[in-house]
CSV table of C-alpha atoms (C1' of nucleotides) and ligand atoms in Angstrom, one decimal:
chain,number,residue,atom,x,y,z
O,1,MET,CA,-4.7,2.5,10.8
O,2,LYS,CA,-5.8,-0.8,9.4
O,3,LYS,CA,-6.8,-1.3,5.8
O,4,ILE,CA,-10.4,-2.0,4.8
O,5,THR,CA,-10.8,-4.6,2.2
O,6,ILE,CA,-13.5,-4.2,-0.5
O,7,GLY,CA,-15.5,-7.0,1.2
O,8,GLU,CA,-15.6,-5.2,4.5
O,9,ALA,CA,-16.3,-1.9,2.8
O,10,ALA,CA,-19.3,-3.6,1.2
O,11,ARG,CA,-20.5,-5.1,4.5
O,12,ARG,CA,-20.2,-1.8,6.3
O,13,SER,CA,-21.8,0.4,3.7
O,14,GLY,CA,-24.4,-2.0,2.4
O,15,VAL,CA,-23.2,-1.6,-1.2
O,16,LYS,CA,-22.3,-4.9,-2.9
O,17,VAL,CA,-18.8,-5.6,-3.9
O,18,PRO,CA,-19.2,-5.4,-7.7
O,19,THR,CA,-21.1,-2.2,-7.2
O,20,VAL,CA,-18.3,-0.6,-5.2
O,21,ARG,CA,-16.0,-1.4,-8.1
O,22,TYR,CA,-18.5,0.0,-10.5
O,23,TYR,CA,-18.8,3.3,-8.5
O,24,GLU,CA,-15.0,3.6,-8.6
O,25,SER,CA,-15.0,2.9,-12.4
O,26,ILE,CA,-17.5,5.8,-13.1
O,27,GLY,CA,-15.6,8.1,-10.8
O,28,LEU,CA,-18.2,8.4,-8.1
O,29,LEU,CA,-15.8,7.0,-5.5
O,30,PRO,CA,-12.1,8.0,-5.6
O,31,ALA,CA,-9.8,5.1,-6.5
O,32,PRO,CA,-8.4,3.8,-3.2
O,33,SER,CA,-4.8,2.9,-2.5
O,34,ARG,CA,-3.7,-0.7,-3.1
O,35,SER,CA,-2.0,-3.3,-1.0
O,36,GLU,CA,1.2,-5.0,-2.2
O,37,GLY,CA,-0.9,-7.6,-3.8
O,38,ASN,CA,-2.9,-5.0,-5.7
O,39,GLN,CA,-6.0,-5.3,-3.5
O,40,ARG,CA,-8.0,-2.2,-2.7
O,41,ALA,CA,-7.5,-0.6,0.7
O,42,PHE,CA,-10.3,1.7,1.7
O,43,GLU,CA,-10.4,4.3,4.4
O,44,PRO,CA,-13.3,5.2,6.7
O,45,ALA,CA,-14.2,8.3,4.6
O,46,ASP,CA,-14.8,5.9,1.7
O,47,ILE,CA,-17.3,4.0,3.7
O,48,SER,CA,-19.2,7.2,4.6
O,49,ARG,CA,-19.2,8.1,0.9
O,50,LEU,CA,-20.5,4.7,-0.1
O,51,ALA,CA,-23.2,4.9,2.6
O,52,PHE,CA,-24.2,8.3,1.3
O,53,ILE,CA,-24.4,7.0,-2.3
O,54,ARG,CA,-26.4,4.0,-1.2
O,55,HIS,CA,-28.9,6.0,0.8
O,56,ALA,CA,-29.3,8.5,-2.1
O,57,ARG,CA,-29.9,5.5,-4.5
O,58,GLU,CA,-32.5,4.1,-2.1
O,59,LEU,CA,-34.2,7.4,-2.2
O,60,GLY,CA,-34.2,7.1,-6.0
O,61,PHE,CA,-31.7,9.8,-6.9
O,62,GLU,CA,-29.9,9.2,-10.2
O,63,ILE,CA,-26.2,8.7,-10.3
O,64,GLU,CA,-25.6,12.1,-11.9
O,65,ALA,CA,-27.6,13.8,-9.2
O,66,ILE,CA,-25.6,12.0,-6.6
O,67,ARG,CA,-22.4,13.1,-8.3
O,68,THR,CA,-23.5,16.7,-7.9
O,69,LEU,CA,-24.6,16.1,-4.3
O,70,LEU,CA,-21.2,14.6,-3.5
O,71,THR,CA,-19.4,17.5,-5.1
O,72,LEU,CA,-21.4,19.8,-2.9
O,73,GLN,CA,-20.7,17.8,0.2
O,74,ASP,CA,-17.0,18.0,-0.5
O,75,ASP,CA,-17.1,21.8,-0.1
O,76,PRO,CA,-19.3,22.7,2.9
O,77,HIS,CA,-18.9,26.5,2.4
O,78,GLN,CA,-21.0,26.6,-0.8
O,79,PRO,CA,-24.6,27.6,-0.6
O,80,CYS,CA,-26.9,24.6,-0.6
O,81,ALA,CA,-29.4,25.8,-3.2
O,82,SER,CA,-28.5,23.3,-5.8
O,83,ALA,CA,-28.7,20.4,-3.3
O,84,ASP,CA,-32.2,21.6,-2.3
O,85,ALA,CA,-33.2,22.0,-5.9
O,86,ILE,CA,-32.2,18.4,-6.6
O,87,ALA,CA,-34.1,17.1,-3.6
O,88,LYS,CA,-37.2,19.2,-4.6
O,89,ALA,CA,-37.1,17.9,-8.2
O,90,ARG,CA,-36.9,14.4,-6.9
O,91,LEU,CA,-39.9,15.1,-4.6
O,92,VAL,CA,-41.9,16.3,-7.6
O,93,GLU,CA,-41.0,13.2,-9.5
O,94,VAL,CA,-42.0,11.0,-6.7
O,95,GLU,CA,-45.4,12.8,-6.3
O,96,GLN,CA,-46.1,12.4,-10.0
O,97,ARG,CA,-45.1,8.8,-10.0
O,98,ILE,CA,-47.4,8.1,-7.1
O,99,ARG,CA,-50.3,9.8,-8.9
O,100,SER,CA,-49.7,7.8,-12.0
O,101,LEU,CA,-49.4,4.5,-10.0
O,102,MET,CA,-52.7,5.3,-8.2
O,103,ALA,CA,-54.5,5.6,-11.5
O,104,LEU,CA,-52.8,2.3,-12.7
O,105,LYS,CA,-53.9,0.6,-9.5
O,106,ALA,CA,-57.5,1.6,-10.1
O,107,GLU,CA,-57.4,0.2,-13.6
O,108,LEU,CA,-55.8,-3.0,-12.5
O,109,GLU,CA,-58.3,-3.5,-9.7
O,110,THR,CA,-61.2,-3.1,-12.1
O,111,MET,CA,-59.6,-5.7,-14.4
O,112,VAL,CA,-58.9,-8.2,-11.7
O,113,GLU,CA,-62.3,-7.8,-9.9
O,114,GLY,CA,-64.3,-7.8,-13.1
O,115,CYS,CA,-63.1,-11.2,-14.2
O,116,GLY,CA,-65.3,-14.2,-13.6
O,117,HIS,CA,-62.3,-16.6,-13.9
O,118,GLY,CA,-63.8,-18.5,-16.9
O,119,ARG,CA,-62.4,-18.7,-20.3
O,120,VAL,CA,-60.0,-16.3,-21.9
O,121,GLY,CA,-62.7,-15.4,-24.4
O,122,GLN,CA,-64.7,-13.7,-21.6
O,123,CYS,CA,-61.8,-12.6,-19.5
O,124,ARG,CA,-62.1,-9.0,-18.4
O,125,VAL,CA,-58.3,-8.7,-18.0
O,126,ILE,CA,-57.7,-9.5,-21.7
O,127,GLU,CA,-60.6,-7.5,-22.8
O,128,VAL,CA,-59.5,-4.3,-21.1
O,129,LEU,CA,-56.0,-4.7,-22.3
O,130,ALA,CA,-57.2,-5.0,-25.8
O,131,ASP,CA,-59.3,-1.8,-25.5
O,132,HIS,CA,-58.1,1.2,-23.6
O,133,GLY,CA,-61.5,2.8,-24.1
O,134,GLN,CA,-62.7,0.5,-21.3
O,135,CYS,CA,-60.4,2.3,-18.9
O,136,THR,CA,-61.8,4.8,-16.5
O,137,HIS,CA,-58.8,7.2,-16.9
O,138,SER,CA,-57.9,8.2,-20.4
O,139,HIS,CA,-54.3,8.8,-19.6
O,140,HIS,CA,-52.0,6.3,-17.8
P,1,MET,CA,-57.5,-4.9,-48.8
P,2,LYS,CA,-54.7,-2.3,-48.9
P,3,LYS,CA,-51.4,-2.8,-47.3
P,4,ILE,CA,-50.6,-1.0,-44.1
P,5,THR,CA,-47.1,0.5,-44.0
P,6,ILE,CA,-45.1,0.4,-40.8
P,7,GLY,CA,-45.5,4.2,-40.5
P,8,GLU,CA,-49.3,3.9,-40.6
P,9,ALA,CA,-49.3,1.0,-38.2
P,10,ALA,CA,-47.3,3.1,-35.8
P,11,ARG,CA,-49.7,6.0,-36.2
P,12,ARG,CA,-52.8,3.8,-35.7
P,13,SER,CA,-51.4,1.8,-32.7
P,14,GLY,CA,-49.5,4.5,-31.0
P,15,VAL,CA,-46.3,2.4,-31.0
P,16,LYS,CA,-43.3,4.1,-32.6
P,17,VAL,CA,-41.8,2.7,-35.8
P,18,PRO,CA,-38.5,1.5,-34.4
P,19,THR,CA,-40.4,-0.1,-31.5
P,20,VAL,CA,-42.7,-2.0,-34.0
P,21,ARG,CA,-39.6,-3.5,-35.6
P,22,TYR,CA,-38.2,-4.2,-32.2
P,23,TYR,CA,-41.4,-6.1,-31.2
P,24,GLU,CA,-41.1,-8.1,-34.4
P,25,SER,CA,-37.5,-8.9,-33.7
P,26,ILE,CA,-38.2,-10.3,-30.3
P,27,GLY,CA,-41.1,-12.3,-31.6
P,28,LEU,CA,-43.9,-10.4,-29.9
P,29,LEU,CA,-45.4,-9.5,-33.2
P,30,PRO,CA,-45.5,-12.0,-36.1
P,31,ALA,CA,-43.3,-11.0,-39.0
P,32,PRO,CA,-45.7,-9.4,-41.6
P,33,SER,CA,-45.6,-10.1,-45.3
P,34,ARG,CA,-43.5,-7.8,-47.5
P,35,SER,CA,-44.0,-5.7,-50.5
P,36,GLU,CA,-42.0,-6.2,-53.7
P,37,GLY,CA,-39.6,-3.7,-52.5
P,38,ASN,CA,-39.2,-5.6,-49.2
P,39,GLN,CA,-41.3,-3.2,-47.1
P,40,ARG,CA,-43.5,-4.5,-44.3
P,41,ALA,CA,-47.2,-4.9,-45.1
P,42,PHE,CA,-49.3,-5.2,-41.9
P,43,GLU,CA,-52.9,-6.3,-41.5
P,44,PRO,CA,-55.6,-4.9,-39.2
P,45,ALA,CA,-55.0,-7.8,-36.7
P,46,ASP,CA,-51.4,-6.6,-36.3
P,47,ILE,CA,-52.6,-3.1,-35.4
P,48,SER,CA,-54.8,-4.6,-32.6
P,49,ARG,CA,-51.9,-6.6,-31.4
P,50,LEU,CA,-49.7,-3.6,-31.3
P,51,ALA,CA,-52.4,-1.6,-29.4
P,52,PHE,CA,-52.7,-4.5,-26.9
P,53,ILE,CA,-49.0,-4.5,-26.4
P,54,ARG,CA,-48.9,-0.7,-26.0
P,55,HIS,CA,-51.7,-0.7,-23.5
P,56,ALA,CA,-50.2,-3.4,-21.5
P,57,ARG,CA,-46.8,-1.6,-21.5
P,58,GLU,CA,-48.5,1.6,-20.3
P,59,LEU,CA,-50.0,-0.4,-17.4
P,60,GLY,CA,-46.5,-1.5,-16.6
P,61,PHE,CA,-46.6,-5.2,-17.6
P,62,GLU,CA,-43.2,-6.6,-18.6
P,63,ILE,CA,-42.6,-7.9,-22.1
P,64,GLU,CA,-42.5,-11.6,-20.9
P,65,ALA,CA,-45.9,-11.1,-19.2
P,66,ILE,CA,-47.3,-9.6,-22.3
P,67,ARG,CA,-46.0,-12.5,-24.3
P,68,THR,CA,-47.9,-14.8,-22.1
P,69,LEU,CA,-51.0,-12.7,-22.2
P,70,LEU,CA,-50.9,-12.6,-26.0
P,71,THR,CA,-50.5,-16.4,-26.2
P,72,LEU,CA,-53.6,-16.7,-24.0
P,73,GLN,CA,-55.5,-14.2,-26.1
P,74,ASP,CA,-54.7,-16.2,-29.2
P,75,ASP,CA,-56.6,-19.2,-27.8
P,76,PRO,CA,-59.9,-18.0,-26.3
P,77,HIS,CA,-60.9,-21.4,-25.0
P,78,GLN,CA,-58.3,-21.6,-22.4
P,79,PRO,CA,-59.1,-20.8,-18.8
P,80,CYS,CA,-58.0,-17.3,-17.9
P,81,ALA,CA,-56.5,-18.1,-14.6
P,82,SER,CA,-52.9,-17.3,-15.7
P,83,ALA,CA,-54.0,-14.0,-17.2
P,84,ASP,CA,-55.7,-13.1,-13.9
P,85,ALA,CA,-52.6,-14.2,-12.0
P,86,ILE,CA,-50.4,-11.9,-14.1
P,87,ALA,CA,-52.7,-9.0,-13.5
P,88,LYS,CA,-53.0,-9.7,-9.8
P,89,ALA,CA,-49.2,-9.9,-9.5
P,90,ARG,CA,-48.9,-6.6,-11.3
P,91,LEU,CA,-51.5,-5.1,-8.9
P,92,VAL,CA,-49.5,-6.3,-5.9
P,93,GLU,CA,-46.3,-4.8,-7.4
P,94,VAL,CA,-48.0,-1.5,-8.0
P,95,GLU,CA,-49.4,-1.4,-4.4
P,96,GLN,CA,-46.0,-2.1,-2.9
P,97,ARG,CA,-44.4,0.5,-5.1
P,98,ILE,CA,-46.9,3.1,-4.0
P,99,ARG,CA,-46.3,2.3,-0.4
P,100,SER,CA,-42.6,2.6,-0.9
P,101,LEU,CA,-42.9,5.8,-2.8
P,102,MET,CA,-45.2,7.3,0.0
P,103,ALA,CA,-42.4,6.6,2.5
P,104,LEU,CA,-39.9,8.2,0.2
P,105,LYS,CA,-42.1,11.2,-0.2
P,106,ALA,CA,-42.2,11.7,3.5
P,107,GLU,CA,-38.5,11.5,3.8
P,108,LEU,CA,-38.0,13.9,0.9
P,109,GLU,CA,-40.4,16.4,2.4
P,110,THR,CA,-38.6,16.3,5.7
P,111,MET,CA,-35.4,17.0,4.0
P,112,VAL,CA,-36.6,19.8,1.8
P,113,GLU,CA,-38.7,21.5,4.5
P,114,GLY,CA,-35.9,21.2,7.1
P,115,CYS,CA,-33.4,23.1,5.2
P,116,GLY,CA,-32.7,26.7,5.9
P,117,HIS,CA,-31.1,27.3,2.5
P,118,GLY,CA,-27.8,28.4,4.0
P,119,ARG,CA,-24.4,26.7,3.5
P,120,VAL,CA,-23.9,23.0,2.5
P,121,GLY,CA,-22.3,22.5,5.9
P,122,GLN,CA,-25.7,23.0,7.6
P,123,CYS,CA,-27.9,21.6,4.8
P,124,ARG,CA,-30.5,19.2,6.0
P,125,VAL,CA,-30.7,17.5,2.6
P,126,ILE,CA,-27.0,16.6,2.7
P,127,GLU,CA,-27.2,15.7,6.4
P,128,VAL,CA,-30.0,13.3,6.0
P,129,LEU,CA,-28.5,11.7,2.9
P,130,ALA,CA,-25.3,11.1,4.9
P,131,ASP,CA,-27.1,9.4,7.8
P,132,HIS,CA,-30.0,7.1,7.3
P,133,GLY,CA,-30.5,7.1,11.0
P,134,GLN,CA,-32.2,10.5,10.6
P,135,CYS,CA,-34.9,9.0,8.5
P,136,THR,CA,-38.3,8.5,10.1
P,137,HIS,CA,-38.8,5.1,8.3
P,138,SER,CA,-36.0,2.6,8.8
P,139,HIS,CA,-36.7,0.8,5.5
P,140,HIS,CA,-37.1,2.5,2.2
H,1,DT,C1',5.6,-25.4,5.5
H,2,DC,C1',2.0,-26.7,2.9
H,3,DT,C1',-2.7,-26.8,1.8
H,4,DT,C1',-7.2,-25.4,1.6
H,5,DG,C1',-10.6,-22.2,1.0
H,6,DT,C1',-12.2,-17.7,0.7
H,7,DA,C1',-11.9,-13.3,-1.0
H,8,DC,C1',-9.8,-10.6,-4.3
H,9,DC,C1',-8.3,-9.0,-9.3
H,10,DT,C1',-9.6,-7.6,-14.5
H,11,DC,C1',-12.2,-7.8,-18.4
H,12,DG,C1',-16.0,-8.5,-21.2
H,13,DA,C1',-20.7,-9.4,-21.9
H,14,DG,C1',-25.6,-9.5,-20.4
H,15,DT,C1',-29.9,-7.4,-18.4
H,16,DC,C1',-34.5,-4.5,-20.0
H,17,DG,C1',-37.0,-1.9,-23.3
H,18,DC,C1',-36.2,0.6,-26.2
H,19,DT,C1',-33.8,4.7,-29.0
H,20,DA,C1',-30.5,6.8,-32.3
H,21,DG,C1',-27.6,6.9,-36.1
H,22,DA,C1',-25.3,5.4,-40.5
H,23,DG,C1',-25.8,4.3,-45.0
H,24,DG,C1',-28.7,2.8,-48.5
H,25,DA,C1',-33.2,1.4,-51.0
H,26,DT,C1',-38.1,2.4,-52.2
H,27,DG,C1',-42.2,4.9,-53.0
H,28,DT,C1',-44.9,9.0,-54.2
H,29,DA,C1',-46.1,13.7,-55.7
H,30,DG,C1',-45.3,17.4,-58.8
I,1,DC,C1',-37.2,13.4,-63.6
I,2,DT,C1',-36.4,15.1,-59.4
I,3,DA,C1',-37.3,15.8,-54.8
I,4,DC,C1',-38.4,14.2,-50.6
I,5,DA,C1',-40.5,11.2,-47.2
I,6,DT,C1',-40.5,6.9,-45.8
I,7,DC,C1',-38.7,2.6,-45.6
I,8,DC,C1',-34.8,-1.1,-45.0
I,9,DT,C1',-30.7,-3.4,-42.1
I,10,DC,C1',-27.3,-3.2,-38.9
I,11,DT,C1',-24.8,-1.6,-34.9
I,12,DA,C1',-24.3,0.8,-30.8
I,13,DG,C1',-25.9,3.3,-26.8
I,14,DC,C1',-28.7,4.4,-22.5
I,15,DG,C1',-28.9,3.5,-16.8
I,16,DA,C1',-27.3,1.1,-13.2
I,17,DC,C1',-25.8,-2.5,-12.3
I,18,DT,C1',-24.9,-8.0,-12.4
I,19,DC,C1',-22.6,-12.1,-13.8
I,20,DG,C1',-19.1,-15.2,-15.4
I,21,DA,C1',-14.5,-16.7,-16.7
I,22,DG,C1',-10.0,-17.2,-15.7
I,23,DG,C1',-6.5,-16.0,-12.6
I,24,DT,C1',-4.1,-14.0,-8.0
I,25,DA,C1',-3.7,-13.1,-2.9
I,26,DC,C1',-4.2,-14.0,1.7
I,27,DA,C1',-5.4,-16.0,6.4
I,28,DA,C1',-6.1,-20.2,9.0
I,29,DG,C1',-5.5,-24.9,10.1
I,30,DA,C1',-2.6,-29.6,9.8
S,1,LIG,ZN1,-59.9,-13.6,-16.3
S,2,LIG,ZN1,-56.1,2.1,-20.5
S,3,LIG,ZN1,-30.1,22.9,2.0
S,4,LIG,ZN1,-33.1,6.8,5.0
DNA sequence: TCTTGTACCTCGAGTCGCTAGAGGATGTAG
DNA sequence: CTACATCCTCTAGCGACTCGAGGTACAAGA
């Protein structure tokens, strides 16, 4: 079996080189063996783990959640309730965030569309920012 | 004219006390005069400025964007094109973020719904996280 | 074999927008 | 006068990286 350098691990997993080292430093990725010259030598399992982490990060899971998910993955006999709970919590988060962003979008549209592109003194953008009472939604 | 303490400024503007000091420290809020005992004494204009900052933050504008917006606000004779550009850029950002979160939501729903709540070995959540190829959207 | 160039190493600091805590001074009400 | 809330400065910490300095290792070409 040939050794996988950090650069190749990065290329294969889509995680950047410094980030790979960072994940190792926080214990998310086990410290790999080293070459004679002290360079990291990864194995295929590490690449899978990195890809898992990257995918979970892309889906917005926090590092601590990923740590839990990885621990679960390491022991396939456990019930998956905690994994499902983490995913469900993330889903709720995402739904809330979408709702909040939709409200924001509406306010921003009003601001942008309402402006006649004249002087700052009459700018609707500045005006609305200065006075939340002009917003259609009271909570952002 | 009575002096406004930092606590009252915080209460009136909705910005927390340490955050008010932080805004002063980064030059977003002018340093107010001080009492004999070295305590900050704000004026009504500072409260408006704080409220403006808070509102802009709630709408997701970055500090540097707010700095620009405040500079514009300070001189009402300038054309408002830059203010509008900032708001429009923020709108585009928000729209992109919403689209991205909608895709995420779909993936998370598939994961959560597909799981039979058995063992980790068969958990759909873990399975999808380990293999992005199982996602319906190729880009997150 | 030597040289060149790329990739690797560690360590510390910086990013953003706050937030928390230590340790002390000031202001106000009873 | 004594509590007690509020204020002050300063430093450090959060999450999740990202960057730079200063140095080492390794593979390919002359
Ligand atoms: Zn305008
Ligand atoms: Zn508003
Ligand atoms: Zn499951
Ligand atoms: Zn995916």
